[in-house]
Amino acid sequence: FSGVLAEDVLLALLELQEELAATTAWAPGSGRNVSLQDVCYAPLNPAEPRVGDCAVSSVTQYFQNNRSRLALSAWQPDGKNPGTVDWHDHLIYCV
């Protein structure tokens, strides 16, 4: 995998998403700071969404937007091709 699907790019994307999720802005009309949870689409918790409830359309969603899950690897003792599986295999399986 290279380009957009390189591990360093995915990690940078996760970092950017975390920064955006923590961003607030002053809304003069409301007289308060607003954040992502004030404007996001949260179909599973529309009444009182938290940032984790916001729908995210990103390749990192295959790893639940979690860098620890992106870093996971495991030994796969398949009879034909035993070996270590990691985020590459997970992404191929999902798509």
mmCIF file of C-alpha atoms in Angstrom:
data_model
loop_
_atom_site.group_PDB
_atom_site.id
_atom_site.type_symbol
_atom_site.label_atom_id
_atom_site.label_comp_id
_atom_site.label_asym_id
_atom_site.label_seq_id
_atom_site.Cartn_x
_atom_site.Cartn_y
_atom_site.Cartn_z
ATOM 1 C CA PHE A 1 0.000 0.000 0.000
ATOM 2 C CA SER A 2 1.259 3.460 -0.806
ATOM 3 C CA GLY A 3 -0.003 6.995 -1.305
ATOM 4 C CA VAL A 4 -3.218 7.736 0.548
ATOM 5 C CA LEU A 5 -3.310 4.232 2.039
ATOM 6 C CA ALA A 6 0.174 4.371 3.571
ATOM 7 C CA GLU A 7 0.245 3.823 7.324
ATOM 8 C CA ASP A 8 1.843 7.208 8.050
ATOM 9 C CA VAL A 9 -0.917 8.941 6.051
ATOM 10 C CA LEU A 10 -3.628 7.026 7.922
ATOM 11 C CA LEU A 11 -2.041 7.988 11.262
ATOM 12 C CA ALA A 12 -1.861 11.643 10.169
ATOM 13 C CA LEU A 13 -5.512 11.464 9.122
ATOM 14 C CA LEU A 14 -6.479 10.083 12.540
ATOM 15 C CA GLU A 15 -4.582 12.923 14.209
ATOM 16 C CA LEU A 16 -6.334 15.503 12.023
ATOM 17 C CA GLN A 17 -9.735 13.983 12.788
ATOM 18 C CA GLU A 18 -8.983 14.125 16.526
ATOM 19 C CA GLU A 19 -7.975 17.791 16.241
ATOM 20 C CA LEU A 20 -11.123 18.645 14.287
ATOM 21 C CA ALA A 21 -13.300 16.792 16.800
ATOM 22 C CA ALA A 22 -11.801 18.910 19.605
ATOM 23 C CA THR A 23 -12.180 22.229 17.767
ATOM 24 C CA THR A 24 -14.593 24.863 19.029
ATOM 25 C CA ALA A 25 -15.642 28.208 17.587
ATOM 26 C CA TRP A 26 -17.442 31.187 19.069
ATOM 27 C CA ALA A 27 -20.953 31.585 17.675
ATOM 28 C CA PRO A 28 -22.062 35.168 18.340
ATOM 29 C CA GLY A 29 -25.697 34.397 17.479
ATOM 30 C CA SER A 30 -25.802 31.681 20.135
ATOM 31 C CA GLY A 31 -23.561 33.491 22.577
ATOM 32 C CA ARG A 32 -21.478 30.376 23.169
ATOM 33 C CA ASN A 33 -18.786 28.131 21.778
ATOM 34 C CA VAL A 34 -19.986 25.457 19.381
ATOM 35 C CA SER A 35 -18.260 22.205 18.549
ATOM 36 C CA LEU A 36 -18.572 19.280 16.189
ATOM 37 C CA GLN A 37 -21.245 17.636 18.302
ATOM 38 C CA ASP A 38 -23.443 20.723 17.834
ATOM 39 C CA VAL A 39 -23.462 20.379 14.047
ATOM 40 C CA CYS A 40 -22.713 16.738 13.233
ATOM 41 C CA TYR A 41 -25.046 14.079 11.879
ATOM 42 C CA ALA A 42 -25.593 11.602 14.722
ATOM 43 C CA PRO A 43 -28.368 9.220 13.650
ATOM 44 C CA LEU A 44 -28.006 6.899 16.656
ATOM 45 C CA ASN A 45 -28.192 9.689 19.240
ATOM 46 C CA PRO A 46 -29.750 12.764 17.606
ATOM 47 C CA ALA A 47 -31.126 14.288 20.823
ATOM 48 C CA GLU A 48 -27.843 14.721 22.711
ATOM 49 C CA PRO A 49 -24.931 13.675 20.502
ATOM 50 C CA ARG A 50 -21.388 13.388 21.766
ATOM 51 C CA VAL A 51 -18.422 13.584 19.400
ATOM 52 C CA GLY A 52 -18.238 9.773 19.356
ATOM 53 C CA ASP A 53 -21.825 9.640 18.077
ATOM 54 C CA CYS A 54 -21.079 11.707 14.963
ATOM 55 C CA ALA A 55 -21.136 9.790 11.689
ATOM 56 C CA VAL A 56 -17.678 9.806 10.111
ATOM 57 C CA SER A 57 -17.056 8.893 6.480
ATOM 58 C CA SER A 58 -13.381 8.079 6.378
ATOM 59 C CA VAL A 59 -11.097 5.164 5.568
ATOM 60 C CA THR A 60 -10.086 5.250 9.237
ATOM 61 C CA GLN A 61 -13.607 4.143 10.166
ATOM 62 C CA TYR A 62 -12.537 0.620 9.165
ATOM 63 C CA PHE A 63 -10.451 0.814 12.359
ATOM 64 C CA GLN A 64 -13.170 2.583 14.405
ATOM 65 C CA ASN A 65 -11.100 5.801 14.155
ATOM 66 C CA ASN A 66 -8.712 4.264 16.679
ATOM 67 C CA ARG A 67 -4.926 4.226 16.234
ATOM 68 C CA SER A 68 -4.567 1.180 18.538
ATOM 69 C CA ARG A 69 -6.794 -0.860 16.245
ATOM 70 C CA LEU A 70 -4.837 0.332 13.225
ATOM 71 C CA ALA A 71 -1.652 -0.932 14.918
ATOM 72 C CA LEU A 72 -3.012 -4.415 15.696
ATOM 73 C CA SER A 73 -1.454 -7.484 14.161
ATOM 74 C CA ALA A 74 -2.012 -11.187 14.765
ATOM 75 C CA TRP A 75 -0.582 -14.544 13.761
ATOM 76 C CA GLN A 76 -2.872 -16.385 11.351
ATOM 77 C CA PRO A 77 -2.108 -20.109 11.307
ATOM 78 C CA ASP A 78 -3.833 -20.737 7.980
ATOM 79 C CA GLY A 79 -2.815 -24.093 6.508
ATOM 80 C CA LYS A 80 -1.857 -22.678 3.092
ATOM 81 C CA ASN A 81 -0.381 -19.288 3.960
ATOM 82 C CA PRO A 82 0.476 -18.921 7.652
ATOM 83 C CA GLY A 83 1.741 -15.505 8.617
ATOM 84 C CA THR A 84 1.083 -12.232 10.353
ATOM 85 C CA VAL A 85 -2.006 -10.232 9.422
ATOM 86 C CA ASP A 86 -2.280 -6.511 10.071
ATOM 87 C CA TRP A 87 -4.166 -3.400 8.951
ATOM 88 C CA HIS A 88 -3.488 -4.167 5.276
ATOM 89 C CA ASP A 89 -5.330 -7.479 5.520
ATOM 90 C CA HIS A 90 -8.150 -5.964 7.566
ATOM 91 C CA LEU A 91 -8.715 -3.235 4.984
ATOM 92 C CA ILE A 92 -8.691 -5.697 2.077
ATOM 93 C CA TYR A 93 -11.152 -7.946 3.923
ATOM 94 C CA CYS A 94 -13.506 -5.029 4.628
ATOM 95 C CA VAL A 95 -13.559 -3.522 1.166
#
